[in-house]
Coordinates of C-alpha atoms in Angstrom, one line a residue:
X1 CA 12.3 12.0 25.8
X2 CA 14.5 11.1 22.8
X3 CA 16.6 13.1 20.6
X4 CA 14.0 12.8 17.5
X5 CA 13.0 16.3 18.6
X6 CA 16.2 17.8 18.0
X7 CA 16.5 16.3 14.5
X8 CA 12.9 17.5 13.6
X9 CA 13.5 21.0 15.3
X10 CA 16.9 21.2 13.5
X11 CA 14.8 20.9 10.2
X12 CA 12.8 23.7 10.7
X13 CA 15.4 25.7 12.7
X14 CA 15.8 28.4 10.0
X15 CA 12.5 28.3 8.6
X16 CA 10.8 30.8 10.6
X17 CA 9.0 32.8 7.5
X18 CA 6.3 31.1 6.2
X19 CA 2.7 32.0 4.5
X20 CA -0.8 32.7 5.2
X21 CA -2.4 30.6 2.5
X22 CA -0.5 27.8 2.7
X23 CA 2.5 29.5 0.7
X24 CA 4.9 32.4 1.9
X25 CA 5.6 35.2 -0.9
X26 CA 7.8 38.6 -0.7
X27 CA 4.4 40.5 0.6
X28 CA 4.0 38.0 3.2
X29 CA 7.9 38.7 4.3
X30 CA 7.2 42.6 4.5
X31 CA 3.8 42.1 6.4
X32 CA 3.4 42.7 10.3
X33 CA 4.8 40.6 12.6
X34 CA 3.1 37.1 13.3
X35 CA 3.5 34.2 15.7
X36 CA 5.4 31.3 13.7
X37 CA 4.3 27.9 15.6
X38 CA 6.1 24.5 15.1
X39 CA 5.2 21.4 16.8
X40 CA 5.5 17.7 15.7
X41 CA 3.6 15.5 17.6
X42 CA 4.5 11.4 17.8
X43 CA 3.9 8.4 19.8
X44 CA 7.5 7.4 20.6
X45 CA 8.6 10.6 22.8
X46 CA 7.0 11.5 25.9
X47 CA 7.7 15.1 25.8
X48 CA 6.4 17.3 22.8
X49 CA 8.2 20.6 22.2
X50 CA 6.1 23.6 21.1
X51 CA 8.5 26.1 19.2
X52 CA 6.7 29.5 19.1
X53 CA 8.5 32.6 17.6
X54 CA 7.7 35.8 16.4
X55 CA 8.5 36.5 12.6
X56 CA 10.3 39.4 11.6
X57 CA 9.4 41.5 8.8
X58 CA 12.2 42.2 6.2
X59 CA 12.1 46.0 6.7
X60 CA 12.4 45.4 10.4
X61 CA 15.7 45.5 12.2
X62 CA 14.4 46.6 15.8
X63 CA 13.7 44.1 18.8
X64 CA 10.2 42.7 18.5
X65 CA 7.6 44.1 20.8
X66 CA 7.2 42.6 24.3
X67 CA 11.3 41.5 23.9
X68 CA 10.0 38.5 22.0
X69 CA 12.6 37.4 19.4
X70 CA 13.6 34.7 17.0
X71 CA 14.8 32.5 20.5
X72 CA 11.1 32.2 21.5
X73 CA 8.3 34.1 22.8
X74 CA 7.5 34.6 26.5
X75 CA 4.4 35.0 28.4
X76 CA 2.3 33.3 25.9
X77 CA -0.8 31.8 26.4
X78 CA -0.6 28.2 24.9
X79 CA -3.6 25.8 24.9
X80 CA -2.8 21.8 23.9
X81 CA -5.5 19.4 23.5
X82 CA -5.4 15.9 22.8
X83 CA -8.9 14.4 21.5
X84 CA -10.5 17.5 23.0
X85 CA -8.7 17.1 26.4
X86 CA -6.5 19.9 27.4
X87 CA -3.0 19.3 28.6
X88 CA -0.5 20.9 30.8
X89 CA 1.8 23.1 28.9
X90 CA 5.3 23.9 30.5
X91 CA 8.0 26.6 29.8
X92 CA 11.4 26.4 29.8
X93 CA 13.7 29.5 29.9
X94 CA 17.2 27.7 29.5
X95 CA 18.5 25.9 26.7
X96 CA 18.7 22.1 27.9
X97 CA 20.3 19.1 25.5
X98 CA 16.8 18.3 24.4
X99 CA 15.1 21.6 24.0
X100 CA 16.2 25.4 22.5
X101 CA 15.6 28.1 25.1
X102 CA 12.2 30.0 25.6
X103 CA 10.7 26.4 24.6
X104 CA 7.0 25.3 25.5
X105 CA 6.4 21.7 26.2
X106 CA 4.0 19.0 27.0
X107 CA 4.4 15.6 29.2
X108 CA 2.8 12.6 28.1
X109 CA 2.5 9.5 25.0
X110 CA 0.4 10.4 22.2
X111 CA -1.6 7.3 20.4
X112 CA -2.2 6.4 16.8
X113 CA -5.2 8.5 15.8
X114 CA -4.9 11.3 18.5
X115 CA -6.1 14.4 17.3
X116 CA -3.9 17.4 18.7
X117 CA -4.9 21.1 18.4
X118 CA -2.7 24.1 19.6
X119 CA -4.1 27.5 20.2
X120 CA -1.5 30.3 21.0
X121 CA -1.7 33.8 21.8
X122 CA 0.6 36.6 23.0
X123 CA 0.1 40.4 23.6
X124 CA 0.6 42.4 20.2
X125 CA 0.5 39.9 17.9
X126 CA -2.6 38.0 16.4
X127 CA -3.4 34.6 17.8
X128 CA -2.8 31.6 16.0
X129 CA -4.1 27.7 15.8
X130 CA -3.4 24.4 14.1
X131 CA -4.1 20.7 14.5
X132 CA -3.1 17.5 13.4
X133 CA -3.7 13.5 13.6
X134 CA -1.1 10.9 14.5
X135 CA -0.6 8.9 11.6
X136 CA -0.5 4.9 11.7
X137 CA 2.7 3.2 12.6
X138 CA 4.6 2.3 9.4
X139 CA 5.9 -1.0 9.0
X140 CA 9.4 -2.4 7.5
X141 CA 9.3 -6.1 6.1
X142 CA 12.9 -6.6 5.5
X143 CA 16.0 -5.3 4.9
X144 CA 18.6 -7.0 2.5
X145 CA 21.8 -5.8 1.1
X146 CA 23.7 -6.1 -2.1
X147 CA 27.0 -4.5 -3.2
X148 CA 26.9 -2.4 -6.7
X149 CA 29.7 -0.7 -8.8
X150 CA 28.7 2.4 -10.6
X151 CA 31.0 5.6 -11.9
X152 CA 34.3 3.9 -10.7
X153 CA 32.7 3.5 -7.2
X154 CA 31.2 0.8 -5.0
X155 CA 27.8 1.2 -3.2
X156 CA 25.9 -0.7 -0.7
X157 CA 22.5 -1.1 -1.8
X158 CA 19.8 -1.3 1.2
X159 CA 16.6 -3.0 -0.5
X160 CA 14.3 -1.8 2.1
X161 CA 10.8 -3.5 1.8
X162 CA 7.9 -1.4 3.6
X163 CA 4.2 -2.3 3.9
X164 CA 1.7 0.3 2.5
X165 CA -2.1 0.7 2.3
X166 CA -3.2 1.0 -1.2
X167 CA -6.6 2.5 0.0
X168 CA -4.9 5.7 1.3
X169 CA -2.7 8.1 0.3
X170 CA 0.5 7.8 2.8
X171 CA 3.4 9.9 3.2
X172 CA 6.8 8.7 4.3
X173 CA 10.5 9.7 5.3
X174 CA 13.3 7.0 5.0
X175 CA 16.6 7.6 6.7
X176 CA 19.7 5.7 7.1
X177 CA 22.1 6.3 10.4
X178 CA 25.4 4.5 10.9
X179 CA 26.4 3.6 14.5
X180 CA 30.1 3.1 14.8
X181 CA 32.1 2.5 18.5
X182 CA 35.5 3.5 18.8
X183 CA 37.5 3.3 22.3
X184 CA 34.0 2.7 23.7
X185 CA 32.7 6.2 22.3
X186 CA 29.4 5.4 20.2
X187 CA 28.9 7.8 17.1
X188 CA 25.9 7.8 15.2
X189 CA 25.8 9.9 11.6
X190 CA 23.0 10.5 9.3
X191 CA 24.1 8.7 6.0
X192 CA 23.6 10.6 2.5
X193 CA 21.4 8.4 0.5
X194 CA 22.1 8.4 -3.7
X195 CA 18.7 8.1 -5.0
X196 CA 19.4 7.0 -8.6
X197 CA 18.2 3.3 -8.3
X198 CA 15.3 4.7 -6.3
X199 CA 12.1 6.4 -8.6
X200 CA 10.3 6.9 -5.3
X201 CA 13.0 9.6 -4.2
X202 CA 13.2 11.5 -7.4
X203 CA 12.2 15.1 -6.9
X204 CA 10.7 15.7 -10.1
X205 CA 7.9 18.5 -10.9
X206 CA 9.9 21.4 -12.0
X207 CA 11.4 23.0 -14.8
X208 CA 15.0 22.6 -13.1
X209 CA 14.9 18.9 -13.0
X210 CA 14.8 19.1 -16.9
X211 CA 17.9 20.6 -16.7
X212 CA 20.0 19.4 -13.7
X213 CA 19.9 16.0 -11.9
X214 CA 20.3 18.0 -8.5
X215 CA 18.2 16.2 -5.9
X216 CA 19.0 17.2 -2.7
X217 CA 17.0 16.3 0.8
X218 CA 17.3 18.9 2.9
X219 CA 18.5 17.4 6.5
X220 CA 18.6 14.1 5.0
X221 CA 14.7 13.5 5.8
X222 CA 14.2 11.6 2.4
X223 CA 10.5 12.1 1.6
X224 CA 8.4 10.2 -0.6
X225 CA 4.5 9.2 -1.0
X226 CA 2.7 6.2 -2.3
X227 CA 1.4 7.6 -5.8
X228 CA 3.5 5.2 -7.8
X229 CA 3.1 2.1 -5.6
X230 CA 1.0 -0.9 -7.4
X231 CA 0.8 -3.1 -4.4
X232 CA 0.6 -3.5 -0.6
X233 CA 4.3 -3.8 -0.4
X234 CA 7.2 -1.7 -1.8
X235 CA 10.9 -2.1 -2.1
X236 CA 13.1 0.9 -2.0
X237 CA 16.7 0.9 -3.5
X238 CA 19.0 3.0 -1.2
X239 CA 22.5 3.4 -2.2
X240 CA 25.4 4.6 -0.1
X241 CA 28.9 5.3 -1.0
X242 CA 31.1 2.1 0.8
X243 CA 33.7 4.7 1.5
X244 CA 31.3 6.8 3.6
X245 CA 30.4 3.9 5.6
X246 CA 34.0 2.3 5.8
X247 CA 37.0 4.6 5.4
X248 CA 40.0 3.8 3.9
X249 CA 42.2 4.4 7.0
X250 CA 39.9 2.8 9.6
X251 CA 41.7 0.4 12.0
X252 CA 40.6 -3.3 11.4
X253 CA 38.7 -3.3 15.1
X254 CA 36.6 -0.5 13.5
X255 CA 35.4 -2.6 10.7
X256 CA 31.8 -3.2 11.9
X257 CA 28.8 -0.8 11.7
X258 CA 25.3 -0.8 12.9
X259 CA 22.7 0.8 10.4
X260 CA 19.4 2.2 11.8
X261 CA 16.8 2.1 9.0
X262 CA 14.4 4.8 10.2
X263 CA 11.2 4.8 8.4
X264 CA 8.4 7.7 9.3
X265 CA 4.9 8.3 8.3
X266 CA 4.0 11.6 8.5
X267 CA 1.0 13.9 8.0
X268 CA 0.0 15.3 4.6
X269 CA 1.2 19.2 5.8
X270 CA 4.4 17.8 7.0
X271 CA 5.1 16.2 3.7
X272 CA 4.2 19.5 1.9
X273 CA 6.5 21.5 4.3
X274 CA 9.5 19.6 3.7
X275 CA 8.8 19.2 0.1
X276 CA 8.7 23.1 -0.2
X277 CA 12.2 23.1 1.3
X278 CA 13.7 20.4 -1.0
X279 CA 12.2 22.6 -3.9
X280 CA 13.7 25.5 -2.6
X281 CA 17.2 23.9 -2.2
X282 CA 17.0 22.1 -5.8
X283 CA 15.5 24.9 -7.6
X284 CA 18.7 26.6 -9.0
X285 CA 16.7 28.1 -11.8
X286 CA 15.4 30.8 -9.1
X287 CA 18.6 31.7 -8.1
X288 CA 19.4 33.2 -11.3
X289 CA 16.1 35.0 -11.6
X290 CA 15.1 33.0 -14.5
X291 CA 12.1 31.3 -12.5
X292 CA 10.2 32.0 -9.4
X293 CA 11.3 30.4 -6.4
X294 CA 9.1 28.0 -4.9
X295 CA 7.5 29.4 -1.7
X296 CA 7.4 27.5 1.7
X297 CA 4.4 25.5 3.0
X298 CA 2.6 27.1 5.7
X299 CA -0.6 25.5 8.0
X300 CA -0.8 27.6 10.6
X301 CA -4.2 29.6 10.9
X302 CA -3.4 33.3 11.7
X303 CA 0.3 33.0 11.8
X304 CA 3.1 31.0 10.4
X305 CA 4.6 27.6 10.6
X306 CA 3.4 23.8 10.4
X307 CA 2.2 21.1 13.2
X308 CA 2.6 17.7 11.6
X309 CA 2.2 14.4 13.2
X310 CA 4.5 11.3 12.9
X311 CA 5.4 7.9 13.6
X312 CA 8.5 6.2 13.3
X313 CA 9.7 2.5 13.2
X314 CA 13.3 1.3 13.4
X315 CA 14.9 -1.8 11.9
X316 CA 18.4 -2.2 13.3
X317 CA 21.1 -4.4 11.4
X318 CA 24.8 -5.2 11.5
X319 CA 27.3 -5.0 8.5
X320 CA 30.9 -5.9 8.1
X321 CA 33.4 -3.7 5.4
X322 CA 33.6 -6.3 2.3
X323 CA 31.1 -8.5 3.5
X324 CA 27.0 -8.6 3.5
X325 CA 25.6 -9.9 6.7
X326 CA 22.0 -10.9 7.6
X327 CA 20.0 -8.2 9.4
X328 CA 18.3 -8.5 12.7
X329 CA 15.6 -6.3 13.6
X330 CA 15.9 -4.5 16.6

């Protein structure tokens, strides 16, 4: 099992209040407790985590019924099917390196096109259900890099050319991770991307965007779709501050980095969920009561949460300080 699940679950760890008809409002937050289901099945991992918690109404400060709380729901009946075939669902009480406490999980690999359906019930709360399909594998044609200078800063621009099916509506996430090694200790960090040169990564769509250039991507999940693509290939222009890659006080022996370019293809529900979080992060007018804040997307029938499939491909290249090197596929 890989650590991608921890990255995904970290994205939704604080988002345990969603809505009943694809959106959450104040009335929903004041409603009775509901099951909150999050699951993101994919091809890469051999273990799929099922996060099942109970929502807490805004007015309620006491513990959830049946000793269920925000850390997980015990004694739930969870059914997980792949293409109609039931899978064995396990439960862990204790926290592990890869799973939060009180987590349900399924062991086994998924394949492209698998139809996943989850049903869950527990005494005292309405039952929930949701489903998703594992999307196709995304494809990176090539990655190039150039140096650009803007606003008295140096940026390394990664030009990532991806394949896209012009006959389908596809949804993506792009992430850049920097790997460094110092005294045999390998460190990997997710890098902030400057989106000024990439139209596909412009938030857009709200009044706030007309008044502010804020374009924050929650959890550094840089989502985009293919609405503006005119061909079966598209090149993303991703700017990264050179100082964020190579610090001024670094040792000469530490002047090399591996860049992990990760391209995800995600389901429409997963895209809408992340976009709703981004909209809330960027919608500054709502903080001052000048406009309503954006609701959080919900896809789970009978409860709250999201079940969204994804697929990921990775391209790894080695770069050197003050030099541009050729890229190499992993």
